[in-house]
Coordinates of C-alpha atoms and ligand atoms in Angstrom, one line a residue:
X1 CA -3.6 10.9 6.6
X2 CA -0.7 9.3 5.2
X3 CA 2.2 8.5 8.0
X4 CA 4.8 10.9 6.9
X5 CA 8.3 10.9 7.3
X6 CA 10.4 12.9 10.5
X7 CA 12.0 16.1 8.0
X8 CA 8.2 16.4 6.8
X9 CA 6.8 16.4 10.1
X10 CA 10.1 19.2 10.8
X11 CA 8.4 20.9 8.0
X12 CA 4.8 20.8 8.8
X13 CA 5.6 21.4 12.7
X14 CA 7.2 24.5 12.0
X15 CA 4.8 26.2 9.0
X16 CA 2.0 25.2 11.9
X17 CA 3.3 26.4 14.5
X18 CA 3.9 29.8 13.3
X19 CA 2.5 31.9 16.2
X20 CA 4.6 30.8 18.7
X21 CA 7.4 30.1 17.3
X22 CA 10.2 32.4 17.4
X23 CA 12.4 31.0 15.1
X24 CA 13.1 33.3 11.9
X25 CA 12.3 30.9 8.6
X26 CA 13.8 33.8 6.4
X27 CA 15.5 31.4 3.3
X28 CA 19.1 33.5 3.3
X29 CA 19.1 34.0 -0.8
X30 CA 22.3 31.4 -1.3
X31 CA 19.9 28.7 -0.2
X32 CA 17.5 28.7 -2.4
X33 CA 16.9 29.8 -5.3
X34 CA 13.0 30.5 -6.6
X35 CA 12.7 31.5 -10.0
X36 CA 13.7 34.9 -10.1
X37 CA 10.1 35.9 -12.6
X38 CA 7.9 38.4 -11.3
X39 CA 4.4 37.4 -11.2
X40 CA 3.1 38.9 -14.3
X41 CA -0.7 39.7 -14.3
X42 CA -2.6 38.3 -16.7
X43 CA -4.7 41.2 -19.1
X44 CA -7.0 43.0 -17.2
X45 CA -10.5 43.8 -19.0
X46 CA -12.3 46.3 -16.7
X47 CA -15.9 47.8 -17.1
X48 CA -16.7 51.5 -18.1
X49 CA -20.0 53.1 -18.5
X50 CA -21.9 50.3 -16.9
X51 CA -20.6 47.8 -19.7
X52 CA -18.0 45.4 -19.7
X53 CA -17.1 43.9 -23.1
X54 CA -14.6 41.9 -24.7
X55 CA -13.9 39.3 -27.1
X56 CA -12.8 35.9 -26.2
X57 CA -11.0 32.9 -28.0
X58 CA -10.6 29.5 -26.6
X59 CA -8.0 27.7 -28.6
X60 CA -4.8 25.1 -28.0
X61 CA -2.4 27.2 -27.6
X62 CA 1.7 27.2 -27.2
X63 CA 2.4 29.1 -24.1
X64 CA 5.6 29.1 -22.1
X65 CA 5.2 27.5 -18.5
X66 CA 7.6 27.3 -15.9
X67 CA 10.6 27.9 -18.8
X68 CA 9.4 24.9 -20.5
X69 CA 6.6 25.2 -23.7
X70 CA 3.4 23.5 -23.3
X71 CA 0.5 22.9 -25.4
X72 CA -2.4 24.1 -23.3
X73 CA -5.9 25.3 -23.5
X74 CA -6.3 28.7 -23.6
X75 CA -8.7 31.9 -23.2
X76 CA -7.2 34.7 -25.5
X77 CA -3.8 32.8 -25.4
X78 CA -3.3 33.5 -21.7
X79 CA -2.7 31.1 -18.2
X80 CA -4.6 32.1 -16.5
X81 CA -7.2 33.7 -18.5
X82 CA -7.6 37.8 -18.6
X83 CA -9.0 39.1 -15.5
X84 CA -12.3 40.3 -15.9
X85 CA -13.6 43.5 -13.6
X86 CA -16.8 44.6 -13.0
X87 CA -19.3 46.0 -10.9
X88 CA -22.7 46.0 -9.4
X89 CA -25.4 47.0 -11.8
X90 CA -22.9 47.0 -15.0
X91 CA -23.7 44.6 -18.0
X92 CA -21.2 41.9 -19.2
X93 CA -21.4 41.1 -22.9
X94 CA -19.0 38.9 -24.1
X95 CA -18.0 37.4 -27.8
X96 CA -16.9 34.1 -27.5
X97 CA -15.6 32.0 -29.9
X98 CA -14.9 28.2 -29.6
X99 CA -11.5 27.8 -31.4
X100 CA -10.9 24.5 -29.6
X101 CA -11.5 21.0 -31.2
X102 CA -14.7 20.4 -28.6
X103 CA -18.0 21.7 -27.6
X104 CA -17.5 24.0 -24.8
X105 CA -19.4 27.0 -23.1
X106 CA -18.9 29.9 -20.2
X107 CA -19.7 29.7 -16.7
X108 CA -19.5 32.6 -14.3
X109 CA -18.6 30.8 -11.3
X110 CA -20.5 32.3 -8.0
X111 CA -22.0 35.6 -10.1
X112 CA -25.8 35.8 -9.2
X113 CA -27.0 36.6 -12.6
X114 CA -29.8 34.5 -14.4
X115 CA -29.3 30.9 -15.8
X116 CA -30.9 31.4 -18.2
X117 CA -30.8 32.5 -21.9
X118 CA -27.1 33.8 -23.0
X119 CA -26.4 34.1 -18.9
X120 CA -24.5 31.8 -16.7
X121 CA -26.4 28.9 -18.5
X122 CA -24.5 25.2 -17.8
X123 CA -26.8 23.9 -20.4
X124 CA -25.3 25.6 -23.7
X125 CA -23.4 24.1 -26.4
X126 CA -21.1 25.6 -28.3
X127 CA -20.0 23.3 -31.0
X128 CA -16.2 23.6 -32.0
X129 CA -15.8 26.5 -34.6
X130 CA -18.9 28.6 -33.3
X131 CA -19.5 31.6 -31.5
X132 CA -22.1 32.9 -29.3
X133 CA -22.4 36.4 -27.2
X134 CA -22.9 35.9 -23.9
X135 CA -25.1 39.0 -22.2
X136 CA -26.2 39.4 -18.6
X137 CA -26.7 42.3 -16.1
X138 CA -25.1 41.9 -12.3
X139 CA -28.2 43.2 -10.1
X140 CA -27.3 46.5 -8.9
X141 CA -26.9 44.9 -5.0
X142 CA -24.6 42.4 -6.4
X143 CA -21.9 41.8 -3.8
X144 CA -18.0 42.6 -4.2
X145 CA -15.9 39.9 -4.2
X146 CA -14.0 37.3 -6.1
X147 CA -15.4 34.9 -8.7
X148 CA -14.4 33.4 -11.7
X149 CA -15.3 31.7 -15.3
X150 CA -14.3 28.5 -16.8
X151 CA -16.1 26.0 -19.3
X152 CA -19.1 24.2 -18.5
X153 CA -19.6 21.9 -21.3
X154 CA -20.9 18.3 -19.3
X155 CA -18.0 15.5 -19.9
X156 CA -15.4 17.7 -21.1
X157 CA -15.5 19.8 -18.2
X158 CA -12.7 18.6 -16.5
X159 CA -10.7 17.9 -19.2
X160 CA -10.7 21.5 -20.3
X161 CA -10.4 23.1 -17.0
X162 CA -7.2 20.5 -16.6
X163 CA -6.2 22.3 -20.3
X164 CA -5.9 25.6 -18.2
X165 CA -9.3 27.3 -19.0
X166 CA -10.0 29.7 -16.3
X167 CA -9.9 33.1 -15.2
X168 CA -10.9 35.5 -12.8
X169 CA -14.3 37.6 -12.6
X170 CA -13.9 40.4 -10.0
X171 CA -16.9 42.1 -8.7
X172 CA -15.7 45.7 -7.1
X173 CA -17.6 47.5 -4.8
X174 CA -17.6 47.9 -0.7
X175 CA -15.4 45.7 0.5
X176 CA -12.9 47.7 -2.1
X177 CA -13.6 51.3 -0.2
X178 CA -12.6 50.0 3.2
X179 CA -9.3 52.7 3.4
X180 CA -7.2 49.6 5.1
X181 CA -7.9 47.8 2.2
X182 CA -7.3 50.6 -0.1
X183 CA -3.8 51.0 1.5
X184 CA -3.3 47.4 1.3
X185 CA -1.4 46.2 -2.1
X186 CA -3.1 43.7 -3.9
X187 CA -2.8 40.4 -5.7
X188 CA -4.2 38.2 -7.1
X189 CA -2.9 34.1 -6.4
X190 CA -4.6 31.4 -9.4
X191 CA -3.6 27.9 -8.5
X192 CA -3.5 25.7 -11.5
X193 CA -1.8 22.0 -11.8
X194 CA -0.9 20.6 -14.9
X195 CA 0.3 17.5 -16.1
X196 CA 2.8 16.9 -19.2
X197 CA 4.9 14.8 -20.6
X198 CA 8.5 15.7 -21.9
X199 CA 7.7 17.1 -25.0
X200 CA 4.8 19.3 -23.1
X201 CA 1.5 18.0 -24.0
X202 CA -0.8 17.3 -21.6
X203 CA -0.7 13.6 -20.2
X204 CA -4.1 12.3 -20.5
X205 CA -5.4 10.5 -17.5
X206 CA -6.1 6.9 -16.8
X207 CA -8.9 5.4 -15.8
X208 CA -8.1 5.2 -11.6
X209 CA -6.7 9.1 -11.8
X210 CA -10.5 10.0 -13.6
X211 CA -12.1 8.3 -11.0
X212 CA -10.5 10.2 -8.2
X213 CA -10.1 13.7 -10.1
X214 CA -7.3 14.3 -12.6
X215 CA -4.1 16.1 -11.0
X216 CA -0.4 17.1 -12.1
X217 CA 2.3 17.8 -10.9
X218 CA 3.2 20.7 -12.2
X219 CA 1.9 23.4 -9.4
X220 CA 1.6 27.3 -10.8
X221 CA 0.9 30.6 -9.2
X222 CA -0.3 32.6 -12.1
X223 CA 0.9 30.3 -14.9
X224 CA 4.6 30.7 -12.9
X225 CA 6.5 28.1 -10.9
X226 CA 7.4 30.0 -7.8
X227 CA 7.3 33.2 -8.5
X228 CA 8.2 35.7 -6.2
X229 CA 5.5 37.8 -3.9
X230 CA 6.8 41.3 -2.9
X231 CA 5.9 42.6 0.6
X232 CA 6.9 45.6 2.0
X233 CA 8.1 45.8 5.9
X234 CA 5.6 47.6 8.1
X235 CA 3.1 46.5 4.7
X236 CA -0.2 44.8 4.2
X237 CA -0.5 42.1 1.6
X238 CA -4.1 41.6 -0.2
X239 CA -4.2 38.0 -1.7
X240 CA -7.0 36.9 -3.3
X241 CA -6.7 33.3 -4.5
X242 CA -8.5 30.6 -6.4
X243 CA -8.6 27.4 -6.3
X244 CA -8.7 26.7 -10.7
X245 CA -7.5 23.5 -10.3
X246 CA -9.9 20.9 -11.3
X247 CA -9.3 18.2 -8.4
X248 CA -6.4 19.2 -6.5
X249 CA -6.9 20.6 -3.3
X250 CA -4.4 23.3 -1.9
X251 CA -3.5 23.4 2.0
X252 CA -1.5 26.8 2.2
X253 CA 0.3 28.0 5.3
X254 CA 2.9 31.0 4.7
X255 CA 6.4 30.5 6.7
X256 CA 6.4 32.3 10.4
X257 CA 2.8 34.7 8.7
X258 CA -0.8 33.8 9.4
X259 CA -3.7 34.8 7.0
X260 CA -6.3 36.8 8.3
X261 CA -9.0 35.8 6.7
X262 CA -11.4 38.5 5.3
X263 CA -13.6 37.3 2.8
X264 CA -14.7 33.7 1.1
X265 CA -16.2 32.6 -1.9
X266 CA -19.1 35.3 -2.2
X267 CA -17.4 38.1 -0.5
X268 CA -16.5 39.8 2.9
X269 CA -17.1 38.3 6.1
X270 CA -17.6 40.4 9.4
X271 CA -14.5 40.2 10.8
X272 CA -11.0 39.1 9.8
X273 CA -10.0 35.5 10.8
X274 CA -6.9 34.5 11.7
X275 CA -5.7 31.2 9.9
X276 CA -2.6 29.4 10.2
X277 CA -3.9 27.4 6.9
X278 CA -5.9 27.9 4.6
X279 CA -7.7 25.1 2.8
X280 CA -8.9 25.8 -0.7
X281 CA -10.8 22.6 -2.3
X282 CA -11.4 23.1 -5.8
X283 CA -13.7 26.2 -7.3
X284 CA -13.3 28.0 -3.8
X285 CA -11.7 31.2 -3.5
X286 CA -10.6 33.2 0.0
X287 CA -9.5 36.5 0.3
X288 CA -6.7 36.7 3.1
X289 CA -4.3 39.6 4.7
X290 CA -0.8 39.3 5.5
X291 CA 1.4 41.5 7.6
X292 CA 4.9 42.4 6.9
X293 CA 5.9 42.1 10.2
X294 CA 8.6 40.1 10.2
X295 CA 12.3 40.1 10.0
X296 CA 13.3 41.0 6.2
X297 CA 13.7 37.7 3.8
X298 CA 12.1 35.3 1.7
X299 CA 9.3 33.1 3.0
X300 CA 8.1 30.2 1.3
X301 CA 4.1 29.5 0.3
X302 CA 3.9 25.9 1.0
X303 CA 1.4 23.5 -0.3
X304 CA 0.6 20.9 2.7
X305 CA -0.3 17.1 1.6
X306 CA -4.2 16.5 2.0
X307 CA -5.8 13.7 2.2
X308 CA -9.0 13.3 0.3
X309 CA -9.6 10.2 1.8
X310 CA -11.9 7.5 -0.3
X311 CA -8.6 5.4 -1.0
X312 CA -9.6 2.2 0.8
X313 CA -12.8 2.5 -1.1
X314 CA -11.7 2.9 -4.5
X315 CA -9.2 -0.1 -3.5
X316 CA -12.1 -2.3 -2.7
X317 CA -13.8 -1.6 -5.9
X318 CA -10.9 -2.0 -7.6
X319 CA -10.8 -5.6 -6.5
X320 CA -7.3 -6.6 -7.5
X321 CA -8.3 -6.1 -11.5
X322 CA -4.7 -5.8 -13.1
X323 CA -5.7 -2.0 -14.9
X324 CA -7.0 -0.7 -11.3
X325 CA -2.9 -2.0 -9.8
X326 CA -1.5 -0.8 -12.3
X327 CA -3.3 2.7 -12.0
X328 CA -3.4 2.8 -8.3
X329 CA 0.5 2.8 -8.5
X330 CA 0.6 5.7 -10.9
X331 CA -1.6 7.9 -8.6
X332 CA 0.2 7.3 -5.6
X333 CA 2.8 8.7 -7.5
X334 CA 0.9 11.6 -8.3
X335 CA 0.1 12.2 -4.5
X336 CA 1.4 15.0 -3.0
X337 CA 2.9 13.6 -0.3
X338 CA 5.9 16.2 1.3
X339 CA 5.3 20.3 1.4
X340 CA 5.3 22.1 -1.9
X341 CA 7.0 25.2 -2.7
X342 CA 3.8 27.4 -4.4
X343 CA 5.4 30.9 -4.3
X344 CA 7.8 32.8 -2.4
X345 CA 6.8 36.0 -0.3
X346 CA 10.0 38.5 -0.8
X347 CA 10.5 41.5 1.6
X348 CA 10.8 44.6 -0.9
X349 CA 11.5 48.1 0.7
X350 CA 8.9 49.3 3.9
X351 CA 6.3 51.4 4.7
X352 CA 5.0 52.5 7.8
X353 CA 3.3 50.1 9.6
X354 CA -0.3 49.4 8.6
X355 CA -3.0 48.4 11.1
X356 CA -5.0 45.4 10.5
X357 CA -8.5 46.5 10.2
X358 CA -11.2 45.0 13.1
X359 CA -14.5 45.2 10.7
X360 CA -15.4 44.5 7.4
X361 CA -18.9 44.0 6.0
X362 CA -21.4 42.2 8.2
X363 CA -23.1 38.6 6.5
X364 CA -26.8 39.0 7.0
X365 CA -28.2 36.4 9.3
X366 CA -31.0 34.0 6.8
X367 CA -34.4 33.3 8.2
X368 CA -35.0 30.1 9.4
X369 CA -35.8 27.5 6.4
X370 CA -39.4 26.7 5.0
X371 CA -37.4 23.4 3.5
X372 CA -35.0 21.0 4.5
X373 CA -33.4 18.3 2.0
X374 CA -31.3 15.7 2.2
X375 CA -28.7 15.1 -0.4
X376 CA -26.8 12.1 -0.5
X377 CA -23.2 12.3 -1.6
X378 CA -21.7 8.5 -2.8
X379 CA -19.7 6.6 -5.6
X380 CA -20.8 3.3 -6.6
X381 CA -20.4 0.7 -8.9
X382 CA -20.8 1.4 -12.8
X383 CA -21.3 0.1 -16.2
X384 CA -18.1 -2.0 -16.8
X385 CA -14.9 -1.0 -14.6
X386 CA -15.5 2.7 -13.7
X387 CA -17.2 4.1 -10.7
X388 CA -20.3 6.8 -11.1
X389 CA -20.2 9.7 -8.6
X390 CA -24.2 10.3 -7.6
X391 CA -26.5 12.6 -5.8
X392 CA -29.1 10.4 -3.8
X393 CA -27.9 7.1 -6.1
X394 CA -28.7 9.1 -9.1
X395 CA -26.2 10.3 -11.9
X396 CA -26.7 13.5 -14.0
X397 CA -29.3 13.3 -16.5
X398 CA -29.8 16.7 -18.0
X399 CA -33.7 15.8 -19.0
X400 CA -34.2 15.3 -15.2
X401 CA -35.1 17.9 -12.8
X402 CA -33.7 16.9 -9.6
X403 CA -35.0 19.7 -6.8
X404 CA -37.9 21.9 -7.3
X405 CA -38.0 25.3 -5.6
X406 CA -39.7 28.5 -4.5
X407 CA -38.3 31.5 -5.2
X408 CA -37.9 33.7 -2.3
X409 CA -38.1 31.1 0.0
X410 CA -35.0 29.8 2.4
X411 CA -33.9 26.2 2.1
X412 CA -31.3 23.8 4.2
X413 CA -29.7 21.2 2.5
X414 CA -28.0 18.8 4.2
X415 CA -25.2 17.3 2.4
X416 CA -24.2 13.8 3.4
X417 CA -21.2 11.8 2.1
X418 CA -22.8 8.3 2.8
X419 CA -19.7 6.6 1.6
X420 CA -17.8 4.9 4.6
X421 CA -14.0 6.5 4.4
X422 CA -15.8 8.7 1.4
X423 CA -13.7 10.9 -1.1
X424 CA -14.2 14.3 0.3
X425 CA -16.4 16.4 -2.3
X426 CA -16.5 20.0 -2.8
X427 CA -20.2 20.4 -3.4
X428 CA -20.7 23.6 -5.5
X429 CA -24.4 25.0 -6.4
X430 CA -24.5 27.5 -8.9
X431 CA -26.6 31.1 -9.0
X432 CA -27.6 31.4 -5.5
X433 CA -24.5 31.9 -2.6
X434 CA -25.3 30.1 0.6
X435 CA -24.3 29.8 4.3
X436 CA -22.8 27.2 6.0
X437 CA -24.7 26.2 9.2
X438 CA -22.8 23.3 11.2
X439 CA -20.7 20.1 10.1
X440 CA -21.6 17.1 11.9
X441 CA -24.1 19.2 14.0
X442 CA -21.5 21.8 14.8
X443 CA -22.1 25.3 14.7
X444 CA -19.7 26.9 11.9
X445 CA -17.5 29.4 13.9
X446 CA -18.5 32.4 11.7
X447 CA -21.2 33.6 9.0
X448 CA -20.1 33.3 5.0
X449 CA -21.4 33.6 2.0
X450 CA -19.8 30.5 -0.1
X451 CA -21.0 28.6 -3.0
X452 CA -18.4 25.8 -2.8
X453 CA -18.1 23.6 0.4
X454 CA -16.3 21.1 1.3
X455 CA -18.0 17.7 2.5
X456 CA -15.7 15.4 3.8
X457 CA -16.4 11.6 4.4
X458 CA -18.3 10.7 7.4
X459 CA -19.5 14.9 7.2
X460 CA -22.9 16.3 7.0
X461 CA -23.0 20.1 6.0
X462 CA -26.3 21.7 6.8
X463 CA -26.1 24.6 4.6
X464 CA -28.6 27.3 3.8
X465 CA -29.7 29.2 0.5
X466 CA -31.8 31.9 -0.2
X467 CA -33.4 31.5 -3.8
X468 CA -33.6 35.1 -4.6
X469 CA -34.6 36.9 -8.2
X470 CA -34.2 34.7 -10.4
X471 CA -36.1 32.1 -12.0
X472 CA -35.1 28.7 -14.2
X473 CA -33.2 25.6 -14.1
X474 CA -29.3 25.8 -12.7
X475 CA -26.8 22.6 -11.5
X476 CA -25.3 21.6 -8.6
X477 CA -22.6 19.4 -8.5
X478 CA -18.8 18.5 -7.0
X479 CA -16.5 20.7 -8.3
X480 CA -13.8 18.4 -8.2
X481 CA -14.8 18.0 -12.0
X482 CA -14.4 14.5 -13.1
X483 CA -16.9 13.8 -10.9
X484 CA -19.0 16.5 -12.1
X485 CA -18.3 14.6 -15.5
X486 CA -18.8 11.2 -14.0
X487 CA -22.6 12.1 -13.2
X488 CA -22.1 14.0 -9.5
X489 CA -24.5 16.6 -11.3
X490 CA -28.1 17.8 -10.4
X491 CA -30.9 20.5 -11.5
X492 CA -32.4 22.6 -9.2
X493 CA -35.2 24.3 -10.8
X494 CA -36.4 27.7 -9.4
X495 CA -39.5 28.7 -10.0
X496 CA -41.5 32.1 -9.3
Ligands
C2O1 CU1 -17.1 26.2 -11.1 CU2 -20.6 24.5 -12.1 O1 -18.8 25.3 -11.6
CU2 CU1 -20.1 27.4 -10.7
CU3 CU1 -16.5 14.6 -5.8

């Protein structure tokens, strides 16, 4: 971690020491002042009958971000892209258009639907100017929870994410009916970055900023700078947030409130959790609880610097080359490196206290694997001056099938970052939702169901993954999406 200065270890001491402390960190409104919008949901397209269906436009787009325009890439002109709502059982049929001046395609992030077909297939192409309808059915025990859809189109992936292309794919269902939850009011949190220049395009990347995943510095909470979160005294607080950002990772902590954890990236866990951060790498999602339990005010949602480590590494490479300076400077400048100001939590009115609930949904326990693999997570060397991102030394190749495997078997793959000091990577496997095992050979504290985990360098995750239902090729790869782009991309083929 990077040494940082006393007022931002102040900062950091106090948003992580929030339990005990009893010092109020309510901003009195003459000493700030956040941007006074209302965080304006984005359209909401819900299911009825069993069907959910829409049309859907990407395109360049105008939009107004933060008070300032921006040229962006859009999904029916909206940052984030409509909410989608559906549930177990229902079909999703979708008319999509490519408006933009790229191939591109439609990934449902986490759903466990086929990959085949007009399904959550990565392997589509949509030429610019085309259209296609997209048709699946959830499977009628598909789990409630929070997912999400965003292009998929290998080597512009990141790129169009960056643009702004993403929005959210709710699954409702049980964890919904719990009456605690029902009482609680909810929102949804979609963390983008963006970077622009003055007049509001997007700044394309150089070469060193590709190589460790593009980020900006523009931070927004539903398309907004700061916006406000209302909470109501004596009130519970529903967030459910996404990480959309394609490489930045977001370290949240709430002033003088903890999150109680309640579900992860494929739905409920068994009991809340109580956080005093949350760590979100890219393409993960949590669902958390907050109390209104404090004295009335504002409290700030900080952004914490993370380190994502690798920098001595991509140093190295770099070997003093006068392109690999120059863009080392520019990224460092890019670094987050003090707390950022992500939203604002704003007491609004009370309610009569509401109780935390004890139980949510209980995560099966998995049989013990038939399988284990070994994947090996590392950068090395390219063609010329960049670096390729690899799965066991090998880059993407999409005529390649990587893993083969049984359906209705359990596997455990252990993911290794084999690079000394290694860039952490958010290794994310499409269709099938696993469960972490242990880091480094320690027992994770609680079951999940994710399909996004972090590996950090000198980490091995043992995870393990059910291959249930359905058949055909899908990808895994890390989600921090220049990578992805870069060749950190493999095919798992699942065959009955
Ligand atoms: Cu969100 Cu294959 O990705
Ligand atoms: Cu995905
Ligand atoms: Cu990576």
């Amino acid at each position: 971690m990077s040494k940082l200065n006393r007022r931002q270890f102040l900062i950091l001491t106090a948003a992580g020491a929030i339990a005990t402390s009893a010092t109020s960190w309510a901003i009195g409104k003459n000493k700030t002042t956040p941007h006074q919008t209302k965080a304006l949901p984005s359209k909401l397209y819900k299911s009825s009958n069993g069907l959910l269906e829409l049309d859907l436009e990407a395109s360049s787009t105008r939009i107004d971000l933060g008070g300032k325009p921006a040229y962006l890439l859009t999904y029916n002109g909206q940052i984030p892209a409509p909410r989608l709502e559906a549930k177990a059982g229902d079909t999703v049929r979708i008319r999509f258009t490519n408006n933009l001046s790229q191939p591109t395609n439609l990934h449902y992030h986490g759903l466990h639907v086929t990959p085949t077909g007009n399904a959550d297939n990565a392997f589509l192409d949509i030429p610019s100017g085309e259209s296609l309808t997209y048709e699946f059915t959830l499977p009628k025990n598909h789990p409630s929870g929070t997912f999400w859809y965003h292009p998929h189109r290998h080597g512009f992936v990141a790129e169009q994410v960056f643009g702004g292309l993403a929005g959210l794919f709710v699954i409702r269902g049980e964890l919904d009916e719990i009456p605690e939850l029902k009482a609680a009011k909810e929102e949804f949190l979609v963390l983008q970055d963006f970077a622009l220049d003055g007049s509001g395009r997007i700044q394309p990347p150089n070469q060193m900023e590709i190589m460790r995943g593009r980020e900006g510095k523009l931070m927004t909470v539903n398309g907004q700078v700061n916006p406000q979160i209302a909470i109501a005294r004596g009130g519970l607080l529903r967030l459910r947030i996404l990480n959309a950002s394609p490489s930045r990772f977001y370290r949240l902590a709430f002033e003088n409130h903890p999150f109680y954890l309640i579900a992860t990236d494929g739905g409920a866990i068994g009991t809340p959790v109580e956080l005093k951060e949350l760590l979100l790498s890219p393409g993960e999602r949590a669902e958390v609880l907050v109390r209104g339990d404090r004295k009335s005010g504002q409290y700030r949602l900080l952004n914490l610097p993370y380190d994502r480590g690798g920098m001595e590494m991509m140093g190295m490479m770099g070997g003093g080359g006068h392109m690999m300076e120059g863009g080392m400077g520019m990224m460092q400048e890019n670094t987050q490196t003090k707390p950022h100001v992500l939203a604002t939590l704003t007491y609004q009115g009370s309610v009569s206290s509401l109780p935390l609930l004890q139980q949510l949904i209980s995560v099966e326990e998995l049989s013990e694997p038939k399988t284990v693999r070994r994947i090996e997570l590392s950068m090395a060397m390219g063609s010329g001056m960049g670096m390729t991102f690899t799965f066991n030394g090998k880059a993407f190749d999409p005529n390649r099938v990587d893993t083969q495997v049984q359906l209705n078997t359990v596997e455990d793959w252990e993911l290794v970052n084999v690079d000394p000091d290694g860039m952490a990577h958010p290794f994310h496997l499409h269709v099938n939702p696993f469960q972490v095992i242990s880091r480094n050979g320690k027992p994770e504290p609680y079951r999940a169901w994710k399909d996004t985990v972090l590996v950090k360098g000198n980490e091995t995750v043992r995870i393990r993954i059910p291959f249930r239902d359905f058949a055909g090729k899908a990808v895994y790869h890390c989600h921090v999406l220049d990578h992805e782009d870069l060749g950190m991309m493999g095919i798992v083929e699942m065959k009955s």
